[in-house]
Amino acid sequence: MHRVESYMAGAWHRPAVDGRALLDAATGQAVAELSPPAVDLAASVAYGRDVGGPALRELTFHQRATMLRNAGKVLLSEDIKEQLYDLSYCTGATRADSWIDIEGGAGVLMSYASKAWRELPNSTVAVDGAIESLSRDDSFSAVHILAARKGVEVQINAFNLPVWGMLEKLAPAFLAGVPSIVKPASVTAYLAEAAVRLIVESGLLPEGALQLVCASPLELAGLLDCLGGQDSIAFTGSAGTAAALRAHPAVTERAARLNIEADSLNAAVLAPAAVPGTAEFDIFVAEVVKEMTVKAGQTCTAIRRTLVPERHLDAAAEALAAALDGVVVGDPRDRDTQMGSLVGLAQRDEVAASVAALRGAAVPVVDSCDLSGVDPVAGAFMAPTLLQATDPRSETVHTTEAFGPVSTLVGYRDLDEAVELVVAGGGSLVASLYGADRDEIATLATGVASHHGRVLIVDENMASASTGHGSPLPPLVHGGPGRAGGGQEMGGMRGVFAHMQRTAVQGSPDMLTAVTGEYIGGSATREHKGHPFKLTFDDLEVGDSITTGSRAVTRADIAAFAESTGDKFYAHMDEEAAARSPIFNGLVAHGYLVLSFAAGLFVWPDEGPVLANYGIDRLRFAKPTYPGDEIHVVLTCKRKTQLDGRGYGEVAWDTRVVNQHGEVNAAYDVLTMVANAPGVNGAPEARSHD
Ligand code: NAP
């Protein structure tokens, strides 16, 4: 039988001793064997720090993003993903469940890669926020930078999504430059092992950036003991384990960072106006049923509490019971099956105990189904179970998480009570609200936001586009306060930056430019003799600058611009009205006229390395431009971002339009695409016009 292996310190390690059998959730047959790892776990921390960390930190954000994207592609390739699907059936998951885990997981890598390309610079340090000027003459400034911590992250995952749960932690850590040591949940470790093996064998990630430790919690203790202030622990699992980790000396004494995603009593709320017969009522019923049955209810975001206005309780119970009656529970390998089994018999026992506790405060609406096609003794099958609270305020209902296909209907009197009941969950990952009445939904959303990491509002208009209650998305925050652990994962670049140290760096603009690689206002520039637009991406340097000649802005220019564009705002047309304004001292030029004149001053007309202007950032009209003003432009290369293999890169130009008094009328970043030198980065060897 396959003995689950660990990948540590650059090699796969097969345990030397027999271990416990991991069973197929649906058939009870042994799938693999889990034994204590054969090597010193502390060595993997040292390897991550000494080999993985330096290798990752040497790469730019964009290089890391390319690797992630390629790893995602590997997992999505047809023959490879089927290997994972085959193993995933053993966890009790149907094909559709496994899609969320496997393809959803690979999708997180791809999504993070493209976000990083768009939102992070092609360097190893990110700048956070604006420059802070600390002196009148701008000779002393500060900037916040984000740099990778020089440690490792131990990622302890739950059993339910062995692939997605691993990759959604790996992606932001990897992009940040922090090596991951993954500890999968034991019961589904064989699936996590297979996914890691595929990534490792692809050779796409730097050695030491990803390690896998298949160990019991007891054995893991040796690894956690090595962690300190540059390391982090990212945990997903139960509140009980979370409490033990919070008390670990690595956290309490050595300040290792700890992020917790724990259990969660997520709610769905049917708003009062979404009465039976409305589209929102039907969508609500369908979503509750979906959340109860996807992964047999073993998702962190599943709807555990289903809140309905008291007067619609009967209608909701009836509609939910009818929909649940149609759910086919059975062998996850069977394509007709809509809900497979729980992950194992022990998990089924745990859920049964939670249901028994809930039944002290609720009565069953649905608790049986046809299981004739499966072996309900060897397989961890369970009927979708809908309960109805006898006392909506019962503490048991709001604190008992049955991590299976279980939800409890709770009636509420009014919106205030709905909010009160939802927050009685003590903090959850997600709440979803169903209704078309804006006032009701606004009251509910603002009322429950304090206790949730995500709120989904569903009405008829967006339902077909909605990704649903249960889908954490890479650009959005995943995590919740209080009982849900107080952690945050993903959330786009927020999740990356959480792995980095934010440092305020103070100094002269020249030094800040040297540290960040971006031109900081006030630092030295190199006045260009010709025109910097004639330089290729490779010849251009941050700080290359040009000061243009000047031109006058006349009344005739303003009148002509108003006429040709149709922009006849009073401040450009009516001298007296403009003078009355608290902002202007008389007629002013259009801001867009100033921008257009500025472009006329700095643009180099010929076909050349500057291929296109794709936008403007940070535009501010700092001072009005009056007829008679003489303006010129100071244009400085601010930031260069090479786009991999495209033959060009992005260049941002710090642009200031300055008047005859030396005052800045307009300041902004002009964004351009600039060609590489011939033959560099995929650029053609020679241009046809050369
Ligand atoms: P669990 O017992 O807490 O296990 C989770 C992970 O922690 C497993 O890898 C487990 O390893 C490990 N672990 C257990 N004790 C440990 C210790 N003392 N020190 C270090 N690691 C330890 O949770 P579970 O019952 O398997 O998972 C279900 C729970 O996870 C549910 O409550 C669910 O709500 C929660 N969950 C939350 C999210 C989220 O994003 N918020 C997502 C999924 C699941 P072994 O497997 O080897 O014991």
XYZ file of C-alpha atoms and ligand atoms in Angstrom:
738
model
C 0.000 0.000 0.000
C 1.149 3.547 -0.693
C 2.879 5.051 2.320
C 2.379 8.820 2.348
C 5.714 10.587 1.922
C 6.973 13.980 2.990
C 9.025 16.325 0.825
C 11.595 17.991 3.025
C 15.037 19.478 2.554
C 15.018 18.757 -1.169
C 14.046 15.070 -1.098
C 11.065 12.771 -0.740
C 11.099 10.776 2.478
C 9.279 7.484 2.798
C 8.546 6.668 6.439
C 10.352 3.570 7.627
C 7.670 2.245 9.945
C 4.089 1.038 9.518
C 1.409 3.562 10.248
C -2.332 3.927 10.286
C -4.448 3.193 7.245
C -6.240 6.065 5.536
C -9.571 4.783 4.283
C -11.650 5.511 1.213
C -14.518 7.574 2.597
C -17.159 5.847 0.480
C -16.007 2.221 0.538
C -13.950 1.915 3.705
C -11.055 0.345 1.787
C -7.494 1.401 2.592
C -6.102 4.052 0.217
C -2.770 4.824 1.839
C -0.867 4.555 5.056
C 0.317 7.430 7.236
C 3.383 6.930 9.402
C 5.646 9.288 11.340
C 8.081 11.015 8.966
C 11.554 9.525 8.886
C 13.510 12.757 9.167
C 14.121 15.595 11.531
C 11.362 18.163 11.022
C 13.556 20.961 12.319
C 15.793 20.418 9.284
C 12.980 21.513 7.007
C 12.723 24.874 8.795
C 16.455 25.412 8.334
C 16.222 24.345 4.684
C 13.339 26.711 4.027
C 15.198 29.593 5.655
C 18.614 28.902 4.158
C 17.735 27.571 0.700
C 14.139 28.417 -0.180
C 14.072 31.957 1.254
C 17.196 33.289 -0.485
C 16.172 31.664 -3.795
C 12.748 33.269 -3.631
C 13.910 36.682 -2.506
C 16.316 36.856 -5.412
C 13.355 36.758 -7.801
C 11.212 39.751 -8.637
C 7.470 39.692 -7.981
C 6.895 39.165 -11.694
C 9.298 36.233 -11.888
C 7.527 34.606 -8.937
C 4.182 35.280 -10.613
C 5.330 33.540 -13.797
C 6.327 30.467 -11.786
C 2.965 30.371 -10.031
C 1.130 30.659 -13.316
C 3.164 27.815 -14.799
C 2.562 25.627 -11.735
C -1.174 26.322 -12.091
C -1.009 25.297 -15.754
C 0.677 22.023 -14.823
C -2.101 21.137 -12.377
C -4.715 21.998 -14.973
C -3.221 19.887 -17.767
C -5.618 17.136 -18.747
C -3.724 13.964 -17.774
C -2.322 15.460 -14.587
C -5.532 16.774 -13.135
C -7.205 13.408 -13.689
C -4.670 11.839 -11.311
C -5.888 14.223 -8.647
C -9.569 13.639 -9.451
C -9.046 9.884 -9.032
C -7.625 10.374 -5.559
C -10.191 12.998 -4.651
C -13.036 10.472 -5.026
C -11.444 8.590 -2.107
C -12.150 11.595 0.127
C -15.885 11.217 -0.538
C -15.945 14.141 -2.989
C -17.962 14.055 -6.206
C -16.475 15.273 -9.496
C -18.127 18.666 -8.958
C -16.765 18.882 -5.400
C -13.310 17.965 -6.637
C -13.476 20.633 -9.331
C -13.678 23.259 -6.572
C -10.670 21.758 -4.851
C -8.421 20.917 -7.792
C -9.264 23.325 -10.596
C -10.343 25.983 -8.102
C -6.978 25.580 -6.381
C -5.002 25.849 -9.622
C -7.214 28.835 -10.481
C -6.027 30.589 -7.315
C -2.422 30.281 -8.543
C -3.343 31.683 -11.952
C -5.446 34.466 -10.516
C -2.714 35.509 -8.072
C -0.163 35.433 -10.875
C -2.122 37.815 -13.070
C -2.941 40.134 -10.185
C 0.719 40.275 -9.227
C 1.687 41.139 -12.795
C -0.815 43.974 -12.812
C -0.412 45.301 -9.288
C 3.150 44.654 -8.149
C 6.336 46.167 -9.537
C 8.896 44.023 -11.264
C 11.215 44.234 -8.282
C 11.733 42.614 -4.904
C 10.413 45.448 -2.763
C 6.970 47.021 -2.926
C 6.122 50.592 -2.031
C 3.107 51.010 0.213
C 1.203 54.259 -0.162
C 2.379 57.757 -0.978
C 5.661 59.498 -0.164
C 5.490 61.393 3.121
C 7.306 64.710 2.954
C 8.912 65.437 6.325
C 10.512 68.814 5.589
C 9.479 72.094 3.985
C 12.057 71.849 1.199
C 11.415 68.130 0.497
C 15.022 67.282 1.380
C 13.825 64.803 4.032
C 11.024 62.373 3.172
C 9.789 58.898 4.030
C 8.299 55.982 2.230
C 6.833 52.724 3.514
C 8.329 49.685 1.878
C 7.292 46.043 2.081
C 10.062 43.456 2.164
C 9.803 39.667 2.472
C 10.314 38.322 5.974
C 13.393 36.110 6.231
C 11.607 33.128 7.682
C 9.290 30.303 6.691
C 5.553 29.867 6.888
C 4.180 26.657 8.349
C 0.774 26.103 6.774
C -1.499 23.759 8.703
C -4.483 22.788 6.599
C -7.921 21.318 7.202
C -9.008 18.037 5.634
C -11.853 19.323 3.515
C -10.060 21.026 0.600
C -6.622 19.380 0.482
C -5.579 21.092 -2.761
C -7.371 24.462 -2.735
C -6.691 24.932 0.972
C -2.984 24.404 0.344
C -2.688 26.541 -2.792
C -4.616 29.525 -1.439
C -1.980 29.766 1.304
C 0.972 28.964 -0.947
C 0.201 31.613 -3.596
C 0.419 34.769 -1.464
C 3.361 33.454 0.583
C 5.259 32.516 -2.584
C 4.626 35.898 -4.199
C 5.807 37.616 -1.034
C 9.054 35.606 -1.164
C 8.344 33.402 1.857
C 8.896 29.603 1.635
C 6.001 27.350 2.618
C 6.115 24.232 4.770
C 2.760 22.541 4.266
C 1.242 20.285 6.901
C -1.865 18.680 5.385
C -4.642 17.202 7.496
C -3.834 13.542 8.026
C -7.058 12.015 6.742
C -6.662 13.438 3.206
C -2.851 13.796 3.195
C -2.491 11.470 0.184
C -4.248 13.991 -2.054
C -2.165 16.943 -0.846
C 0.932 14.756 -1.307
C -0.028 14.009 -4.926
C -0.533 17.706 -5.712
C 2.800 18.671 -4.143
C 4.536 15.843 -6.019
C 3.196 17.141 -9.336
C 4.408 20.657 -8.591
C 7.807 19.506 -7.322
C 8.339 17.178 -10.281
C 7.534 20.005 -12.675
C 10.718 21.668 -11.405
C 9.026 25.046 -11.762
C 9.462 26.351 -8.228
C 12.829 27.117 -6.665
C 14.141 24.395 -4.377
C 13.089 24.957 -0.768
C 10.119 27.171 -1.665
C 7.628 24.350 -1.015
C 8.019 21.515 1.470
C 5.463 18.998 2.649
C 5.417 17.545 6.127
C 2.963 14.713 6.614
C 3.079 14.390 10.358
C 0.749 14.044 13.304
C 0.146 17.111 15.490
C 2.431 15.587 18.109
C 5.306 15.231 15.650
C 4.649 18.714 14.316
C 5.478 20.159 17.734
C 9.201 19.748 16.984
C 8.809 21.930 13.926
C 6.775 24.666 15.622
C 9.406 24.854 18.370
C 11.895 26.171 15.770
C 9.780 29.145 14.733
C 10.558 32.722 15.689
C 9.870 36.340 14.852
C 10.520 36.125 11.091
C 8.293 33.049 10.706
C 4.561 32.608 10.479
C 1.937 29.959 11.010
C -1.145 29.911 8.823
C -3.766 27.614 10.279
C -7.119 26.379 9.031
C -9.121 24.090 11.253
C -11.104 23.878 14.429
C -11.379 26.483 17.183
C -9.863 23.981 19.638
C -6.621 23.565 17.667
C -6.558 27.307 17.036
C -6.591 27.920 20.791
C -3.651 25.541 21.275
C -1.651 27.342 18.573
C -2.405 30.749 20.083
C -0.817 29.546 23.311
C 2.310 28.135 21.628
C 5.586 29.763 22.796
C 6.555 30.408 19.151
C 3.622 32.835 19.146
C 3.446 34.009 22.761
C 7.198 34.337 23.411
C 8.920 34.656 20.037
C 6.247 36.617 18.126
C 5.862 34.291 15.165
C 2.911 35.653 13.225
C -0.223 33.500 13.472
C -3.162 33.648 11.068
C -6.209 31.619 11.988
C -9.139 30.479 9.866
C -11.320 28.554 12.280
C -14.852 27.259 12.371
C -17.700 29.493 11.416
C -21.475 29.592 11.770
C -22.212 31.288 8.482
C -25.734 32.533 7.901
C -28.056 33.137 4.971
C -30.843 35.640 5.545
C -34.053 35.865 3.541
C -35.076 39.546 3.733
C -38.679 40.320 4.765
C -39.798 41.540 1.337
C -38.487 38.397 -0.399
C -41.781 36.618 0.122
C -42.572 33.185 -1.329
C -43.172 33.578 -5.056
C -40.393 36.136 -5.570
C -37.272 35.266 -7.532
C -35.143 35.985 -4.443
C -37.061 33.411 -2.384
C -36.345 30.725 -4.979
C -32.683 31.714 -5.288
C -32.364 31.585 -1.503
C -33.772 28.053 -1.347
C -31.479 26.852 -4.126
C -28.408 28.414 -2.492
C -29.103 26.899 0.936
C -29.508 23.457 -0.627
C -26.308 23.904 -2.642
C -24.338 24.945 0.425
C -25.683 22.041 2.484
C -24.698 19.479 -0.116
C -21.472 20.726 -1.790
C -18.644 18.609 -0.301
C -21.389 17.093 1.871
C -21.485 20.353 3.796
C -17.802 20.104 4.745
C -16.818 23.587 3.673
C -15.807 26.371 5.979
C -18.281 28.721 4.321
C -21.354 26.428 4.304
C -24.645 27.929 5.465
C -25.117 26.617 9.006
C -27.942 28.997 9.973
C -30.777 29.775 7.613
C -32.697 32.847 8.767
C -36.223 33.443 7.528
C -38.960 35.895 8.593
C -41.199 34.084 11.107
C -44.235 34.340 8.875
C -42.434 32.537 6.023
C -40.939 29.727 8.093
C -43.444 27.129 6.943
C -43.104 28.083 3.291
C -39.298 28.047 3.532
C -39.230 24.690 5.339
C -41.533 23.202 2.735
C -39.531 24.531 -0.217
C -36.200 23.426 1.274
C -37.542 19.967 2.112
C -38.827 19.560 -1.440
C -35.489 20.615 -2.923
C -33.474 18.382 -0.562
C -35.717 15.465 -1.448
C -34.395 15.683 -5.011
C -30.716 15.481 -4.003
C -29.107 12.189 -5.024
C -26.762 10.991 -2.270
C -24.443 8.169 -3.239
C -21.119 6.922 -4.536
C -19.029 10.001 -5.363
C -17.645 8.202 -8.467
C -21.133 7.911 -9.920
C -21.794 10.864 -12.260
C -25.471 11.040 -11.136
C -24.512 11.529 -7.513
C -25.031 15.062 -6.265
C -23.743 14.562 -2.737
C -21.004 12.105 -1.803
C -19.935 11.018 1.656
C -18.283 12.738 4.562
C -14.507 12.352 4.752
C -14.663 9.399 7.116
C -16.563 7.589 9.814
C -14.977 9.599 12.627
C -16.122 12.807 10.958
C -19.620 11.376 10.566
C -19.657 10.544 14.291
C -18.587 14.097 15.093
C -21.324 15.571 12.924
C -23.881 13.189 14.430
C -22.870 14.389 17.914
C -23.305 18.017 16.819
C -26.719 17.209 15.322
C -27.712 15.524 18.598
C -26.706 18.696 20.453
C -28.648 20.845 18.003
C -31.700 18.660 18.453
C -31.886 19.889 22.025
C -32.903 23.241 20.534
C -34.395 22.285 17.169
C -36.679 19.767 15.508
C -35.854 17.911 12.286
C -37.438 18.993 9.016
C -35.399 16.603 6.837
C -33.043 13.951 8.200
C -33.232 10.928 5.917
C -32.586 10.037 2.299
C -32.269 7.041 -0.001
C -28.887 5.360 0.592
C -29.763 2.105 -1.141
C -26.925 2.347 -3.682
C -24.113 2.498 -1.120
C -22.773 0.700 1.927
C -23.859 3.056 4.730
C -21.832 1.141 7.320
C -18.406 1.144 5.639
C -18.979 4.466 3.842
C -19.362 7.764 5.719
C -22.718 8.631 4.180
C -25.191 10.900 5.851
C -28.526 12.379 4.837
C -28.797 16.133 4.305
C -30.203 17.314 7.615
C -32.397 20.392 7.942
C -33.450 21.366 11.438
C -35.777 24.093 12.638
C -34.938 25.987 15.830
C -37.625 25.838 18.502
C -36.108 28.861 20.198
C -34.439 31.248 17.745
C -32.245 32.627 20.521
C -30.958 29.264 21.699
C -27.204 29.471 22.282
C -26.777 25.927 20.966
C -28.089 26.917 17.542
C -25.672 29.826 17.258
C -22.578 28.086 18.634
C -22.744 24.490 17.357
C -20.960 23.921 14.078
C -22.027 20.590 12.552
C -19.335 20.282 9.849
C -21.469 18.266 7.460
C -24.673 18.589 5.407
C -26.541 20.307 8.207
C -28.328 23.620 8.501
C -30.805 25.032 11.016
C -33.780 27.187 10.063
C -34.215 30.118 12.409
C -37.232 32.455 12.375
C -36.859 36.175 13.056
C -39.426 38.883 13.822
C -37.861 41.987 12.310
C -34.605 43.285 10.817
C -33.125 44.206 14.203
C -33.660 40.691 15.436
C -32.246 39.232 12.213
C -29.022 41.202 12.734
C -28.913 40.212 16.407
C -29.280 36.518 15.570
C -26.701 36.567 12.790
C -24.066 38.197 15.002
C -24.882 35.710 17.779
C -22.642 33.387 15.711
C -19.752 35.292 17.287
C -18.021 36.137 14.005
C -18.208 34.189 10.756
C -16.579 33.991 7.356
C -19.577 34.952 5.271
C -23.225 35.969 5.440
C -25.480 36.082 2.404
C -28.579 38.265 2.149
C -31.424 37.635 -0.295
C -33.863 40.334 -1.288
C -34.653 43.180 -3.657
C -35.608 45.858 -1.121
C -32.585 48.170 -0.888
C -33.421 49.575 2.539
C -33.853 46.144 4.079
C -30.636 44.873 2.533
C -28.671 47.980 3.537
C -29.844 47.569 7.148
C -28.890 43.910 7.181
C -25.531 44.384 5.435
C -24.346 47.233 7.630
C -25.712 45.465 10.717
C -23.803 42.207 10.189
C -20.613 43.548 8.521
C -18.800 43.929 11.873
C -18.991 40.167 12.363
C -18.034 38.949 8.885
C -15.153 38.908 6.462
C -17.507 38.810 3.469
C -21.145 39.709 2.832
C -22.883 38.539 -0.346
C -26.051 40.335 -1.436
C -28.182 38.396 -3.883
C -31.048 39.679 -5.967
C -32.603 38.565 -9.197
C -30.508 40.918 -11.335
C -27.108 39.486 -10.444
C -28.005 35.935 -9.492
C -26.856 34.361 -12.725
C -23.476 36.125 -12.505
C -23.014 35.507 -8.779
C -20.198 33.197 -7.721
C -22.336 32.158 -4.760
C -22.281 32.179 -0.978
C -19.638 29.493 -0.642
C -16.902 30.713 -2.981
C -13.980 32.556 -1.445
C -12.329 34.433 -4.319
C -8.613 35.299 -4.589
C -9.182 39.068 -4.903
C -11.484 39.142 -1.861
C -10.689 38.780 1.806
C -11.302 35.294 3.199
C -11.506 35.173 6.971
C -13.721 36.395 9.734
C -13.489 37.977 13.166
C -14.094 36.370 16.556
C -15.080 32.759 16.408
C -13.953 32.479 12.779
C -10.415 32.999 14.041
C -9.797 36.693 13.413
C -7.552 35.937 10.451
C -7.529 37.086 6.856
C -6.310 35.208 3.821
C -6.190 36.080 0.125
C -7.808 39.497 -0.472
C -5.555 40.048 -3.485
C -2.311 41.798 -2.625
C -3.441 42.224 1.000
C -2.678 38.534 1.418
C 0.785 38.975 -0.112
C 1.633 42.011 1.995
C 0.579 40.175 5.159
C 3.721 38.046 4.658
C 5.984 41.065 4.392
C 7.438 43.541 6.817
C 6.163 47.095 6.382
C 9.063 49.434 7.136
C 9.035 53.228 7.182
C 12.250 54.316 5.498
C 13.269 57.931 6.099
C 15.954 59.821 4.240
C 16.724 62.117 1.345
C 14.765 61.637 -1.892
C 17.979 60.364 -3.525
C 18.351 57.613 -0.959
C 14.674 56.704 -1.133
C 14.962 56.447 -4.921
C 17.950 54.134 -4.487
C 16.048 51.931 -2.017
C 12.755 51.684 -3.903
C 14.031 51.766 -7.482
C 11.354 54.395 -8.209
C 11.958 58.078 -8.816
C 10.917 59.965 -5.674
C 10.081 63.651 -6.189
C 13.030 65.875 -5.281
C 15.737 63.326 -6.062
C 18.429 63.994 -8.644
C 17.450 63.718 -12.291
C 19.574 63.390 -15.428
C 18.514 66.053 -17.903
C 18.434 64.338 -21.254
C 20.229 66.014 -24.127
C 17.997 64.593 -26.819
C 14.595 63.297 -25.840
C 14.024 60.319 -23.474
C 11.212 59.144 -25.755
C 13.965 58.207 -28.204
C 15.466 55.717 -25.747
C 14.533 52.049 -25.735
C 13.227 50.468 -22.557
C 16.708 49.071 -21.939
C 18.582 52.350 -22.385
C 16.157 54.422 -20.366
C 16.986 54.885 -16.687
C 14.832 55.910 -13.776
C 15.560 59.632 -13.272
C 16.077 60.421 -16.995
C 14.323 63.738 -17.451
C 13.482 66.476 -19.889
C 12.357 70.068 -19.333
C 10.419 71.264 -22.350
C 10.178 74.698 -23.852
C 7.203 76.803 -22.814
C 4.042 78.026 -24.472
C 1.412 80.608 -23.642
C -2.207 79.803 -22.885
C -4.501 82.418 -24.424
C -8.182 83.333 -24.231
C -8.467 82.298 -27.865
C -7.076 78.835 -26.971
C -9.680 78.446 -24.216
C -12.546 79.617 -26.465
C -11.436 77.306 -29.288
C -11.128 74.321 -26.917
C -14.629 75.035 -25.515
C -15.998 75.213 -29.019
C -14.338 72.061 -30.320
C -15.056 69.877 -27.273
C -18.409 71.324 -26.237
C -17.124 71.800 -22.671
C -18.566 75.235 -21.919
C -18.360 75.138 -18.126
C -18.916 78.654 -16.735
C -15.317 78.990 -15.458
C -14.020 78.853 -19.057
C -16.718 81.027 -20.632
C -18.056 83.643 -18.210
C -15.435 86.029 -16.826
C -17.705 87.524 -14.163
C -19.109 84.211 -12.942
C -15.593 82.769 -12.777
C -14.464 85.776 -10.705
C -17.381 85.238 -8.302
C -16.326 81.639 -7.679
C -14.500 80.978 -4.404
C -11.993 78.887 -6.378
C -10.906 81.060 -9.330
C -9.780 84.665 -9.806
C -11.333 84.897 -13.248
C -11.536 82.887 -16.458
C -9.451 79.690 -16.348
C -8.204 77.193 -18.895
C -9.790 73.738 -19.002
C -7.695 71.203 -17.088
C -7.837 68.940 -20.145
C -6.620 71.776 -22.329
C -3.597 72.078 -20.043
C -2.995 68.326 -20.344
C -3.321 68.483 -24.108
C -0.886 71.401 -24.368
C 1.465 69.524 -22.045
C 1.363 66.505 -24.371
C 2.077 68.854 -27.272
C 5.154 70.059 -25.397
C 6.654 66.719 -24.372
C 5.593 64.200 -27.022
C 8.236 63.134 -29.518
C 6.283 62.711 -32.739
C 8.217 60.084 -34.681
C 7.671 56.366 -34.655
C 10.080 55.118 -32.011
C 10.470 53.168 -28.823
C 7.441 54.782 -27.140
C 4.653 52.669 -28.580
C 1.571 53.957 -26.815
C 0.205 56.021 -23.953
C -2.167 53.769 -22.041
C -3.333 56.095 -19.303
C -2.679 58.606 -16.597
C -2.378 58.020 -12.841
C -2.669 60.336 -9.849
C -3.833 63.373 -11.851
C -4.258 66.553 -9.819
C -4.870 70.084 -11.090
C -2.905 71.771 -8.345
C -3.421 75.391 -9.467
C -5.720 77.039 -12.018
C -4.094 78.017 -15.322
C -5.124 81.534 -16.361
C -5.066 83.130 -19.812
C -1.618 84.622 -20.267
C 0.162 81.944 -18.256
C 3.277 80.427 -19.790
C 3.534 76.704 -19.113
C 6.277 74.141 -19.556
C 6.604 70.477 -18.602
C 9.128 68.548 -16.525
C 8.938 64.882 -17.482
C 10.954 62.294 -15.538
C 11.177 58.529 -15.911
C 9.627 57.335 -12.637
C 9.186 53.569 -12.860
C 10.053 50.833 -15.349
C 8.243 47.490 -15.437
C 9.514 44.897 -17.898
C 6.700 42.781 -19.349
C 8.020 39.284 -19.766
C 8.712 38.259 -23.370
C 6.521 40.905 -25.001
C 9.245 43.041 -26.514
C 8.228 46.063 -24.471
C 7.709 47.242 -20.948
C 5.675 49.789 -19.046
C 7.189 53.132 -18.172
C 5.549 55.623 -15.816
C 6.657 59.244 -16.230
C 6.413 61.724 -13.396
C 4.893 64.719 -15.173
C 4.602 68.256 -13.836
C 3.112 71.185 -15.709
C 4.756 74.322 -14.314
C 3.859 78.001 -14.875
C 6.058 81.082 -15.275
C 6.158 81.518 -11.472
C 7.537 78.004 -10.949
C 4.168 76.821 -9.569
C 2.882 73.357 -10.457
C -0.437 73.617 -12.322
C -0.884 69.899 -12.876
C 0.941 66.785 -11.654
C 0.383 63.232 -12.849
C 2.022 60.036 -14.071
C 1.889 59.411 -17.800
C 1.807 55.656 -18.466
C 3.463 54.402 -21.636
C 4.528 51.202 -23.340
C 8.156 51.388 -24.451
C 9.837 48.935 -26.822
C 12.897 46.956 -25.820
C 16.101 47.234 -27.808
C 16.088 45.007 -30.916
C 16.368 41.343 -29.966
C 15.833 41.952 -26.252
C 12.882 40.406 -24.356
C 11.217 39.182 -27.531
C 11.533 42.465 -29.438
C 12.132 42.017 -33.206
C 15.814 41.936 -34.203
C 15.437 44.935 -36.440
C 12.460 47.119 -37.148
C 11.212 47.155 -40.703
C 11.645 50.926 -41.023
C 15.268 50.830 -39.738
P -8.507 20.295 13.258
O -8.666 19.064 14.008
O -8.266 21.553 14.007
O -7.337 20.018 12.217
C -6.888 20.984 11.323
C -5.399 20.810 11.095
O -4.686 21.057 12.289
C -5.014 19.413 10.649
O -3.950 19.495 9.741
C -4.552 18.777 11.958
O -3.686 17.712 11.765
C -3.852 19.950 12.595
N -3.741 19.860 14.041
C -4.584 19.266 14.912
N -4.121 19.456 16.171
C -3.001 20.188 16.084
C -2.096 20.710 17.035
N -2.249 20.523 18.336
N -1.043 21.421 16.586
C -0.861 21.628 15.283
N -1.696 21.158 14.337
C -2.751 20.446 14.737
O -9.744 20.606 12.338
P -10.652 19.555 11.563
O -11.707 19.142 12.495
O -9.848 18.545 10.890
O -11.231 20.487 10.448
C -12.532 20.944 10.418
C -12.619 22.314 11.018
O -11.892 23.216 10.196
C -14.021 22.824 11.054
O -14.281 23.332 12.317
C -14.063 23.903 10.013
O -14.940 24.946 10.297
C -12.658 24.389 9.981
N -12.343 24.939 8.680
C -12.196 26.279 8.560
C -11.900 26.843 7.343
C -11.701 28.329 7.178
O -11.230 28.776 6.138
N -12.057 29.126 8.143
C -11.722 26.033 6.217
C -11.896 24.648 6.366
C -12.202 24.120 7.610
P -4.231 16.200 11.737
O -5.158 16.117 10.602
O -2.998 15.417 11.562
O -4.903 15.981 13.066
